[in-house]
Amino acid sequence: MQSKNVNCRTIELINSLRGKEKIKMLFVCLGNICRSPAAEGVMRRYVEEAGLEERIEVDSAGILSYHQGELPDKRMRVHASRRGLSLTHQSRPVKAADFEDFDVIFAMDDQNVSDLREISPTVEGCDKIVRISDFFTLATTLDYIPDPYYTGAEGFELVLDLLENSCYNILDSLRN
Ligand code: 4NP
């Protein structure tokens, strides 16, 4: 991966997962109705295309419980469906057990990272939190996935472009 945002801790964590029989990854954003369920859908597709469904488990969650039980935002579902993705995740908040259950937790932005650090019951849990932007290789000045909630169509398209790029690189890093 030719990332401009390479972070040594992230590389170490990914290296430690490479030989594992089963890898469980969690994508986290604020509401779990736009960015992280889209990340889950994008990654799920790459995992299926690679025939790795038995080895890699994917889920998503939000910092807030406000949208609990809801499907992803309609706008995100429409934009994702244009790329062949059907998003059926139901929003749920991050829980303490996630830091034990999952091997790696991908945060969409720095606020997610600090919120996740607050929620993690252990230091070991904190060590599983990674910025998804560490995996950006496309031409962008962004170092996070911007919340599209108050934007127009271009915001949702940008999120999907960034997610397709980063999820592809995450899977590539785990396989190489
Ligand atoms: P997300 O977007 O974090 O990408 O799911 C948001 C959706 C809803 C809210 C915030 C962000 N909200 O405050 O309701």
XYZ file of N, CA, C and O and ligand atoms in Angstrom:
718
model
N 0.841 -1.199 0.000
C 0.000 0.000 0.000
C 0.877 1.250 0.000
O 1.775 1.373 0.815
N 0.573 2.201 -0.903
C 1.358 3.433 -0.997
C 0.631 4.573 -0.286
O 0.239 5.553 -0.901
N 0.402 4.450 1.012
C -0.347 5.482 1.710
C 0.560 6.618 2.127
O 1.696 6.412 2.517
N 0.000 7.849 2.056
C 0.796 8.998 2.493
C 0.606 9.236 3.981
O 1.223 10.073 4.573
N -0.308 8.482 4.579
C -0.634 8.704 5.990
C -0.174 7.558 6.872
O -0.762 7.320 7.911
N 0.833 6.834 6.443
C 1.231 5.624 7.157
C 1.531 5.937 8.620
O 2.239 6.882 8.938
N 0.964 5.125 9.459
C 1.104 5.295 10.896
C 1.692 3.989 11.420
O 1.159 2.919 11.155
N 2.795 4.083 12.153
C 3.516 2.873 12.584
C 2.652 1.954 13.435
O 2.696 0.735 13.289
N 1.861 2.524 14.322
C 0.982 1.712 15.184
C -0.013 0.923 14.347
O -0.311 -0.229 14.621
N -0.537 1.591 13.312
C -1.504 0.922 12.430
C -0.834 -0.240 11.708
O -1.395 -1.341 11.637
N 0.356 -0.020 11.202
C 1.075 -1.082 10.482
C 1.331 -2.259 11.418
O 1.128 -3.417 11.053
N 1.746 -1.946 12.632
C 2.010 -3.009 13.628
C 0.760 -3.837 13.894
O 0.808 -5.072 13.933
N -0.369 -3.155 14.070
C -1.620 -3.855 14.357
C -2.025 -4.732 13.173
O -2.361 -5.910 13.340
N -1.967 -4.176 11.978
C -2.339 -4.949 10.780
C -1.397 -6.147 10.622
O -1.843 -7.261 10.348
N -0.124 -5.944 10.843
C 0.847 -7.058 10.747
C 0.484 -8.173 11.727
O 0.592 -9.345 11.402
N 0.048 -7.777 12.924
C -0.261 -8.785 13.952
C -1.510 -9.588 13.596
O -1.715 -10.678 14.113
N -2.347 -9.039 12.712
C -3.601 -9.722 12.352
C -3.443 -10.635 11.143
O -4.266 -11.514 10.913
N -2.382 -10.419 10.385
C -2.246 -11.061 9.078
C -2.353 -12.587 9.113
O -2.995 -13.182 8.277
N -1.762 -13.216 10.118
C -1.780 -14.679 10.141
C -2.988 -15.277 10.843
O -3.141 -16.490 10.916
N -3.836 -14.400 11.377
C -4.961 -14.892 12.205
C -5.983 -15.672 11.394
O -6.296 -15.302 10.261
N -6.509 -16.717 12.026
C -7.509 -17.556 11.342
C -8.789 -16.760 11.085
O -9.407 -16.863 10.034
N -9.163 -15.954 12.081
C -10.395 -15.155 11.975
C -10.087 -13.708 12.355
O -9.447 -13.463 13.380
N -10.534 -12.778 11.531
C -10.316 -11.363 11.839
C -11.677 -10.677 11.918
O -12.489 -10.787 10.997
N -11.893 -9.966 13.034
C -13.174 -9.267 13.204
C -12.915 -7.763 13.193
O -12.151 -7.258 14.020
N -13.544 -7.065 12.233
C -13.328 -5.620 12.151
C -14.628 -4.849 12.338
O -15.691 -5.271 11.877
N -14.508 -3.730 13.043
C -15.669 -2.884 13.332
C -15.407 -1.484 12.779
O -14.341 -0.918 13.009
N -16.383 -0.947 12.039
C -16.293 0.425 11.535
C -17.187 1.312 12.396
O -18.348 0.966 12.653
N -16.644 2.446 12.799
C -17.391 3.321 13.725
C -17.448 4.769 13.210
O -16.445 5.311 12.747
N -18.666 5.350 13.289
C -18.823 6.792 13.046
C -19.735 7.337 14.143
O -19.972 6.645 15.143
N -20.250 8.546 13.968
C -21.050 9.147 15.040
C -22.441 8.514 15.156
O -22.831 8.037 16.219
N -23.184 8.493 14.055
C -24.584 8.051 14.129
C -24.827 6.619 13.708
O -25.903 6.080 13.937
N -23.858 6.014 13.017
C -24.001 4.655 12.458
C -25.194 4.575 11.487
O -25.874 3.564 11.412
N -25.413 5.691 10.760
C -26.435 5.633 9.697
C -25.879 6.099 8.351
O -26.542 5.917 7.335
N -24.691 6.706 8.334
C -24.128 7.151 7.044
C -22.783 6.479 6.760
O -22.700 5.539 5.965
N -21.719 6.953 7.414
C -20.373 6.520 7.029
C -20.062 5.073 7.399
O -19.595 4.301 6.549
N -20.287 4.689 8.669
C -19.833 3.341 9.058
C -20.666 2.203 8.454
O -20.104 1.173 8.083
N -22.006 2.355 8.290
C -22.705 1.261 7.599
C -22.298 1.178 6.129
O -22.299 0.083 5.545
N -21.940 2.324 5.545
C -21.441 2.295 4.157
C -20.081 1.590 4.122
O -19.820 0.768 3.230
N -19.227 1.879 5.104
C -17.922 1.200 5.189
C -18.128 -0.309 5.327
O -17.450 -1.108 4.664
N -19.074 -0.681 6.169
C -19.381 -2.104 6.358
C -19.796 -2.739 5.031
O -19.325 -3.826 4.670
N -20.672 -2.042 4.281
C -21.154 -2.572 2.996
C -20.051 -2.701 1.969
O -19.949 -3.702 1.255
N -19.187 -1.663 1.898
C -18.080 -1.682 0.943
C -17.120 -2.831 1.281
O -16.741 -3.624 0.417
N -16.767 -2.933 2.566
C -15.812 -3.979 2.973
C -16.407 -5.372 2.784
O -15.733 -6.291 2.318
N -17.675 -5.514 3.113
C -18.348 -6.806 2.947
C -18.245 -7.264 1.485
O -18.010 -8.425 1.199
N -18.446 -6.331 0.580
C -18.366 -6.693 -0.846
C -16.948 -7.138 -1.221
O -16.770 -8.129 -1.902
N -15.936 -6.398 -0.760
C -14.557 -6.782 -1.085
C -14.225 -8.157 -0.491
O -13.544 -8.959 -1.111
N -14.713 -8.388 0.725
C -14.457 -9.672 1.400
C -15.113 -10.810 0.606
O -14.503 -11.859 0.373
N -16.342 -10.572 0.155
C -17.051 -11.595 -0.641
C -16.339 -11.839 -1.958
O -16.154 -12.982 -2.381
N -15.937 -10.753 -2.616
C -15.244 -10.896 -3.908
C -13.946 -11.688 -3.755
O -13.528 -12.395 -4.662
N -13.330 -11.559 -2.576
C -12.070 -12.273 -2.324
C -12.313 -13.676 -1.778
O -11.368 -14.428 -1.534
N -13.596 -14.022 -1.553
C -13.928 -15.346 -1.008
C -13.438 -15.526 0.425
O -13.096 -16.622 0.847
N -13.426 -14.426 1.202
C -12.876 -14.480 2.563
C -13.946 -14.378 3.658
O -13.640 -14.064 4.806
N -15.197 -14.663 3.295
C -16.298 -14.502 4.263
C -16.105 -15.329 5.524
O -16.536 -14.936 6.598
N -15.468 -16.495 5.386
C -15.271 -17.368 6.556
C -14.201 -16.811 7.488
O -14.162 -17.123 8.674
N -13.322 -15.998 6.923
C -12.163 -15.532 7.688
C -12.318 -14.115 8.238
O -11.768 -13.775 9.283
N -13.065 -13.298 7.521
C -13.160 -11.890 7.933
C -14.608 -11.516 8.229
O -15.491 -11.665 7.390
N -14.824 -11.042 9.446
C -16.163 -10.634 9.880
C -16.205 -9.110 9.948
O -15.245 -8.483 10.412
N -17.301 -8.537 9.487
C -17.401 -7.073 9.401
C -18.681 -6.606 10.097
O -19.741 -7.206 9.907
N -18.564 -5.528 10.865
C -19.740 -4.955 11.518
C -19.526 -3.439 11.613
O -18.428 -2.937 11.324
N -20.553 -2.711 12.023
C -20.392 -1.276 12.251
C -21.232 -0.852 13.451
O -22.159 -1.558 13.861
N -20.886 0.311 13.994
C -21.571 0.826 15.186
C -21.361 2.337 15.255
O -20.520 2.890 14.532
N -22.143 2.987 16.128
C -22.047 4.439 16.266
C -21.686 4.853 17.684
O -21.873 4.094 18.635
N -21.178 6.065 17.804
C -20.916 6.621 19.134
C -22.264 6.914 19.814
O -22.443 6.655 21.002
N -23.221 7.424 19.025
C -24.541 7.768 19.557
C -25.503 6.583 19.464
O -25.383 5.768 18.557
N -26.465 6.555 20.380
C -27.516 5.527 20.281
C -28.798 6.116 19.684
O -29.810 5.437 19.566
N -28.719 7.395 19.300
C -29.886 8.153 18.847
C -30.652 7.458 17.712
O -31.869 7.507 17.646
N -29.937 6.804 16.809
C -30.576 6.185 15.630
C -30.719 4.665 15.768
O -30.951 3.974 14.781
N -30.578 4.173 16.984
C -30.592 2.729 17.218
C -31.769 2.040 16.507
O -32.919 2.485 16.601
N -31.472 0.958 15.797
C -32.510 0.178 15.128
C -32.857 0.662 13.731
O -33.532 -0.043 12.981
N -32.372 1.867 13.367
C -32.709 2.420 12.043
C -31.810 1.852 10.954
O -30.641 1.537 11.189
N -32.369 1.776 9.744
C -31.557 1.454 8.570
C -30.660 2.648 8.267
O -30.928 3.754 8.751
N -29.629 2.468 7.441
C -28.821 3.624 7.045
C -29.692 4.723 6.411
O -30.750 4.433 5.838
N -29.215 5.953 6.531
C -29.871 7.124 5.949
C -30.248 6.823 4.490
O -29.448 6.279 3.735
N -31.460 7.209 4.121
C -31.990 6.924 2.778
C -31.032 7.405 1.682
O -30.809 6.726 0.680
N -30.454 8.607 1.897
C -29.561 9.162 0.870
C -28.341 8.270 0.688
O -27.899 8.018 -0.427
N -27.804 7.769 1.805
C -26.644 6.881 1.699
C -27.029 5.578 1.003
O -26.280 5.037 0.196
N -28.222 5.081 1.298
C -28.659 3.830 0.645
C -28.799 4.030 -0.859
O -28.434 3.162 -1.643
N -29.313 5.196 -1.259
C -29.495 5.467 -2.693
C -28.126 5.561 -3.393
O -27.901 4.918 -4.419
N -27.212 6.324 -2.793
C -25.890 6.481 -3.423
C -25.134 5.155 -3.444
O -24.476 4.823 -4.424
N -25.256 4.381 -2.379
C -24.567 3.081 -2.326
C -25.154 2.120 -3.353
O -24.417 1.375 -4.009
N -26.474 2.170 -3.525
C -27.116 1.224 -4.457
C -26.668 1.494 -5.883
O -26.571 0.572 -6.689
N -26.333 2.737 -6.187
C -25.808 3.059 -7.528
C -24.452 2.413 -7.774
O -23.997 2.299 -8.900
N -23.795 2.033 -6.680
C -22.502 1.325 -6.806
C -22.687 -0.173 -6.560
O -21.724 -0.891 -6.295
N -23.939 -0.604 -6.567
C -24.226 -2.036 -6.421
C -24.224 -2.532 -4.989
O -24.165 -3.734 -4.745
N -24.310 -1.596 -4.031
C -24.277 -2.003 -2.618
C -25.649 -1.872 -1.984
O -26.297 -0.829 -2.097
N -26.074 -2.918 -1.307
C -27.330 -2.874 -0.578
C -26.979 -2.770 0.912
O -26.349 -3.674 1.466
N -27.362 -1.659 1.547
C -26.997 -1.439 2.962
C -28.178 -1.782 3.855
O -29.204 -1.100 3.825
N -28.042 -2.832 4.647
C -29.172 -3.317 5.458
C -28.878 -3.298 6.958
O -29.675 -3.774 7.756
N -27.710 -2.763 7.323
C -27.333 -2.719 8.741
C -28.347 -1.895 9.538
O -28.848 -0.879 9.073
N -28.603 -2.320 10.772
C -29.447 -1.521 11.669
C -28.559 -0.857 12.712
O -27.762 -1.549 13.383
N -28.700 0.439 12.837
C -27.825 1.233 13.705
C -27.800 0.699 15.141
O -28.834 0.328 15.694
N -26.610 0.687 15.693
C -26.453 0.308 17.112
C -25.281 1.101 17.691
O -24.347 1.459 16.965
N -25.318 1.386 18.993
C -24.195 2.100 19.598
C -23.023 1.157 19.903
O -23.236 -0.048 20.116
N -21.822 1.699 19.932
C -20.643 0.943 20.364
C -20.858 0.522 21.809
O -21.406 1.283 22.617
N -20.449 -0.705 22.147
C -20.566 -1.147 23.545
C -19.193 -1.622 24.049
O -18.308 -1.942 23.236
N -19.063 -1.671 25.370
C -17.766 -2.017 25.972
C -17.246 -3.345 25.428
O -16.046 -3.481 25.147
N -18.144 -4.318 25.233
C -17.714 -5.653 24.776
C -17.079 -5.618 23.389
O -16.295 -6.511 23.043
N -17.396 -4.577 22.584
C -16.810 -4.495 21.231
C -15.283 -4.438 21.290
O -14.602 -4.926 20.389
N -14.759 -3.828 22.359
C -13.304 -3.658 22.449
C -12.606 -4.979 22.757
O -11.403 -5.119 22.557
N -13.391 -5.949 23.252
C -12.887 -7.306 23.484
C -13.152 -8.160 22.240
O -12.287 -8.905 21.778
N -14.361 -8.034 21.687
C -14.806 -8.919 20.594
C -14.091 -8.677 19.267
O -13.894 -9.605 18.492
N -13.771 -7.409 18.973
C -13.201 -7.087 17.658
C -11.683 -6.980 17.742
O -11.128 -6.641 18.784
N -11.033 -7.294 16.604
C -9.567 -7.228 16.534
C -9.099 -5.831 16.171
O -8.003 -5.421 16.538
N -9.926 -5.139 15.376
C -9.534 -3.799 14.934
C -10.800 -2.955 14.774
O -11.844 -3.454 14.330
N -10.697 -1.682 15.178
C -11.844 -0.771 15.149
C -11.450 0.460 14.334
O -10.539 1.201 14.726
N -12.103 0.644 13.189
C -11.757 1.742 12.292
C -12.656 2.941 12.558
O -13.888 2.852 12.432
N -12.041 4.075 12.918
C -12.775 5.313 13.197
C -12.743 6.205 11.963
O -11.733 6.271 11.253
N -13.861 6.902 11.717
C -13.966 7.741 10.518
C -13.277 9.101 10.673
O -12.849 9.685 9.681
N -13.223 9.607 11.926
C -12.576 10.910 12.133
C -11.967 10.980 13.545
O -12.134 10.058 14.347
N -11.277 12.083 13.799
C -10.550 12.201 15.073
C -11.479 12.277 16.278
O -11.121 11.825 17.368
N -12.659 12.861 16.083
C -13.619 12.912 17.200
C -14.072 11.493 17.558
O -14.188 11.148 18.738
N -14.283 10.653 16.515
C -14.634 9.245 16.770
C -13.520 8.575 17.573
O -13.787 7.802 18.495
N -12.268 8.876 17.212
C -11.132 8.255 17.909
C -11.169 8.645 19.386
O -11.085 7.778 20.267
N -11.345 9.929 19.678
C -11.316 10.299 21.099
C -12.538 9.790 21.845
O -12.422 9.368 23.004
N -13.694 9.757 21.178
C -14.882 9.178 21.834
C -14.667 7.686 22.107
O -15.027 7.191 23.185
N -14.096 6.984 21.144
C -13.851 5.538 21.318
C -12.885 5.292 22.480
O -13.059 4.369 23.276
N -11.872 6.165 22.583
C -10.911 6.014 23.695
C -11.596 6.174 25.035
O -11.251 5.518 26.014
N -12.578 7.074 25.070
C -13.348 7.277 26.308
C -14.179 6.045 26.655
O -14.319 5.683 27.815
N -14.757 5.432 25.616
C -15.666 4.294 25.843
C -14.898 3.013 26.166
O -15.369 2.177 26.933
N -13.696 2.869 25.600
C -12.954 1.623 25.796
C -12.697 1.348 27.276
O -12.173 2.204 27.987
N -13.064 0.144 27.731
C -12.850 -0.149 29.151
C -11.396 -0.484 29.475
O -11.030 -0.523 30.650
N -10.583 -0.734 28.452
C -9.198 -1.156 28.699
C -8.210 -0.441 27.777
O -8.590 0.063 26.712
N -6.953 -0.464 28.165
C -5.879 0.071 27.317
C -5.735 -0.792 26.064
O -5.502 -0.280 24.965
N -5.919 -2.104 26.243
C -5.818 -3.026 25.100
C -6.878 -2.674 24.048
O -6.623 -2.758 22.849
N -8.056 -2.284 24.539
C -9.132 -1.877 23.622
C -8.730 -0.631 22.846
O -8.951 -0.542 21.634
N -8.117 0.322 23.532
C -7.667 1.563 22.869
C -6.662 1.256 21.767
O -6.637 1.921 20.724
N -5.844 0.237 21.994
C -4.822 -0.116 21.007
C -5.405 -0.677 19.711
O -4.694 -0.828 18.722
N -6.690 -1.007 19.732
C -7.335 -1.551 18.524
C -7.951 -0.463 17.640
O -8.446 -0.749 16.560
N -7.923 0.791 18.125
C -8.572 1.886 17.386
C -7.603 2.445 16.337
O -6.459 2.792 16.654
N -8.085 2.518 15.096
C -7.253 2.981 13.977
C -8.037 4.029 13.192
O -9.249 3.912 13.032
N -7.333 5.049 12.701
C -7.975 6.020 11.793
C -8.055 5.393 10.412
O -7.030 5.006 9.851
N -9.247 5.377 9.849
C -9.393 4.778 8.517
C -8.584 5.562 7.483
O -8.122 5.002 6.481
N -8.350 6.842 7.754
C -7.593 7.668 6.798
C -6.145 7.209 6.658
O -5.466 7.586 5.696
N -5.650 6.373 7.580
C -4.307 5.791 7.416
C -4.229 4.985 6.126
O -3.137 4.696 5.644
N -5.389 4.626 5.578
C -5.426 3.765 4.388
C -5.816 4.520 3.122
O -6.044 3.898 2.095
N -5.870 5.860 3.189
C -6.159 6.633 1.973
C -4.929 6.600 1.059
O -3.815 6.874 1.509
N -5.169 6.299 -0.211
C -4.083 6.455 -1.192
C -4.522 7.346 -2.345
O -3.713 7.657 -3.218
N -5.799 7.730 -2.391
C -6.219 8.588 -3.503
C -5.823 10.032 -3.230
O -5.442 10.384 -2.117
N -5.904 10.848 -4.269
C -5.463 12.235 -4.156
C -6.486 13.033 -3.353
O -7.562 13.351 -3.857
N -6.164 13.302 -2.108
C -7.058 14.116 -1.267
C -6.229 14.801 -0.190
O -5.200 14.271 0.238
N -6.699 15.961 0.229
C -6.024 16.646 1.326
C -6.683 16.258 2.651
O -6.226 16.652 3.718
N -7.768 15.483 2.572
C -8.496 15.091 3.780
C -7.728 14.039 4.572
O -7.073 13.183 3.980
N -7.830 14.098 5.903
C -7.278 13.004 6.698
C -8.369 12.440 7.625
O -8.116 12.031 8.740
N -9.592 12.436 7.117
C -10.742 11.853 7.816
C -11.856 11.672 6.786
O -11.747 12.169 5.660
N -12.908 10.949 7.198
C -14.076 10.822 6.312
C -15.121 11.824 6.790
O -15.650 11.697 7.908
N -15.409 12.845 5.989
C -16.316 13.899 6.451
C -17.750 13.409 6.604
O -18.237 12.643 5.771
N -18.381 13.878 7.663
C -19.784 13.539 7.929
C -20.644 14.120 6.799
O -20.666 15.332 6.601
N -21.382 13.274 6.069
C -22.166 13.786 4.933
C -23.563 14.234 5.321
O -24.337 14.690 4.478
N -23.924 14.090 6.614
C -25.315 14.224 7.049
C -25.944 15.547 6.610
O -27.092 15.574 6.195
N -25.180 16.650 6.702
C -25.740 17.957 6.348
C -25.264 18.441 4.985
O -25.242 19.635 4.705
N -24.851 17.506 4.128
C -24.365 17.883 2.797
C -25.353 17.422 1.733
O -26.355 16.770 2.027
N -24.993 17.710 0.485
C -25.782 17.225 -0.642
C -25.182 15.947 -1.198
O -24.333 15.309 -0.553
N -25.601 15.619 -2.427
C -25.179 14.375 -3.073
C -23.656 14.233 -3.109
O -23.121 13.130 -2.917
N -22.959 15.365 -3.315
C -21.495 15.280 -3.472
C -20.831 14.774 -2.194
O -19.801 14.077 -2.258
N -21.423 15.075 -1.042
C -20.874 14.613 0.236
C -20.950 13.094 0.356
O -20.015 12.448 0.846
N -22.057 12.537 -0.103
C -22.239 11.079 -0.028
C -21.325 10.367 -1.025
O -20.747 9.317 -0.729
N -21.177 10.968 -2.209
C -20.277 10.385 -3.219
C -18.828 10.411 -2.730
O -18.085 9.448 -2.906
N -18.447 11.521 -2.087
C -17.078 11.626 -1.560
C -16.836 10.546 -0.505
O -15.794 9.878 -0.504
N -17.791 10.366 0.392
C -17.658 9.326 1.433
C -17.442 7.968 0.777
O -16.536 7.211 1.162
N -18.232 7.661 -0.230
C -18.115 6.343 -0.874
C -16.784 6.208 -1.610
O -16.157 5.135 -1.583
N -16.322 7.285 -2.244
C -15.008 7.238 -2.920
C -13.903 6.944 -1.894
O -13.035 6.101 -2.120
N -13.954 7.661 -0.762
C -12.916 7.479 0.263
C -12.994 6.086 0.883
O -11.970 5.462 1.180
N -14.219 5.595 1.059
C -14.391 4.256 1.662
C -13.929 3.157 0.704
O -13.296 2.188 1.132
N -14.256 3.298 -0.576
C -13.820 2.267 -1.533
C -12.293 2.206 -1.560
O -11.703 1.128 -1.560
N -11.669 3.379 -1.544
C -10.206 3.425 -1.564
C -9.613 2.832 -0.286
O -8.735 1.952 -0.330
N -10.103 3.250 0.874
C -9.493 2.790 2.128
C -9.809 1.321 2.414
O -8.925 0.570 2.847
N -11.040 0.880 2.140
C -11.382 -0.530 2.425
C -10.595 -1.464 1.517
O -10.143 -2.536 1.961
N -10.420 -1.070 0.264
C -9.599 -1.881 -0.646
C -8.190 -2.038 -0.054
O -7.629 -3.134 -0.017
N -7.629 -0.934 0.422
C -6.258 -0.967 0.960
C -6.174 -1.723 2.283
O -5.153 -2.366 2.562
N -7.218 -1.648 3.084
C -7.228 -2.400 4.356
C -7.151 -3.894 4.043
O -6.321 -4.625 4.607
N -8.009 -4.344 3.123
C -8.030 -5.772 2.805
C -6.701 -6.195 2.174
O -6.146 -7.256 2.509
N -6.191 -5.347 1.306
C -4.908 -5.618 0.649
C -3.798 -5.766 1.707
O -2.982 -6.668 1.645
N -3.803 -4.864 2.697
C -2.773 -4.906 3.758
C -2.883 -6.178 4.586
O -1.874 -6.724 5.031
N -4.106 -6.635 4.806
C -4.299 -7.845 5.609
C -3.881 -9.095 4.859
O -3.529 -10.107 5.464
N -3.929 -9.025 3.536
C -3.618 -10.221 2.731
C -2.141 -10.313 2.383
O -1.644 -11.393 2.114
N -1.435 -9.175 2.357
C -0.031 -9.187 1.904
C 0.961 -9.367 3.050
O 0.728 -8.930 4.131
P -22.724 9.305 10.491
O -23.564 10.652 10.215
O -21.914 9.551 11.750
O -21.865 9.183 9.292
O -23.740 8.199 10.654
C -24.404 11.203 11.186
C -25.728 10.849 11.226
C -26.561 11.387 12.183
C -26.065 12.285 13.104
C -24.735 12.621 13.082
C -23.899 12.084 12.122
N -26.930 12.847 14.068
O -26.457 13.683 14.860
O -28.108 12.519 14.126
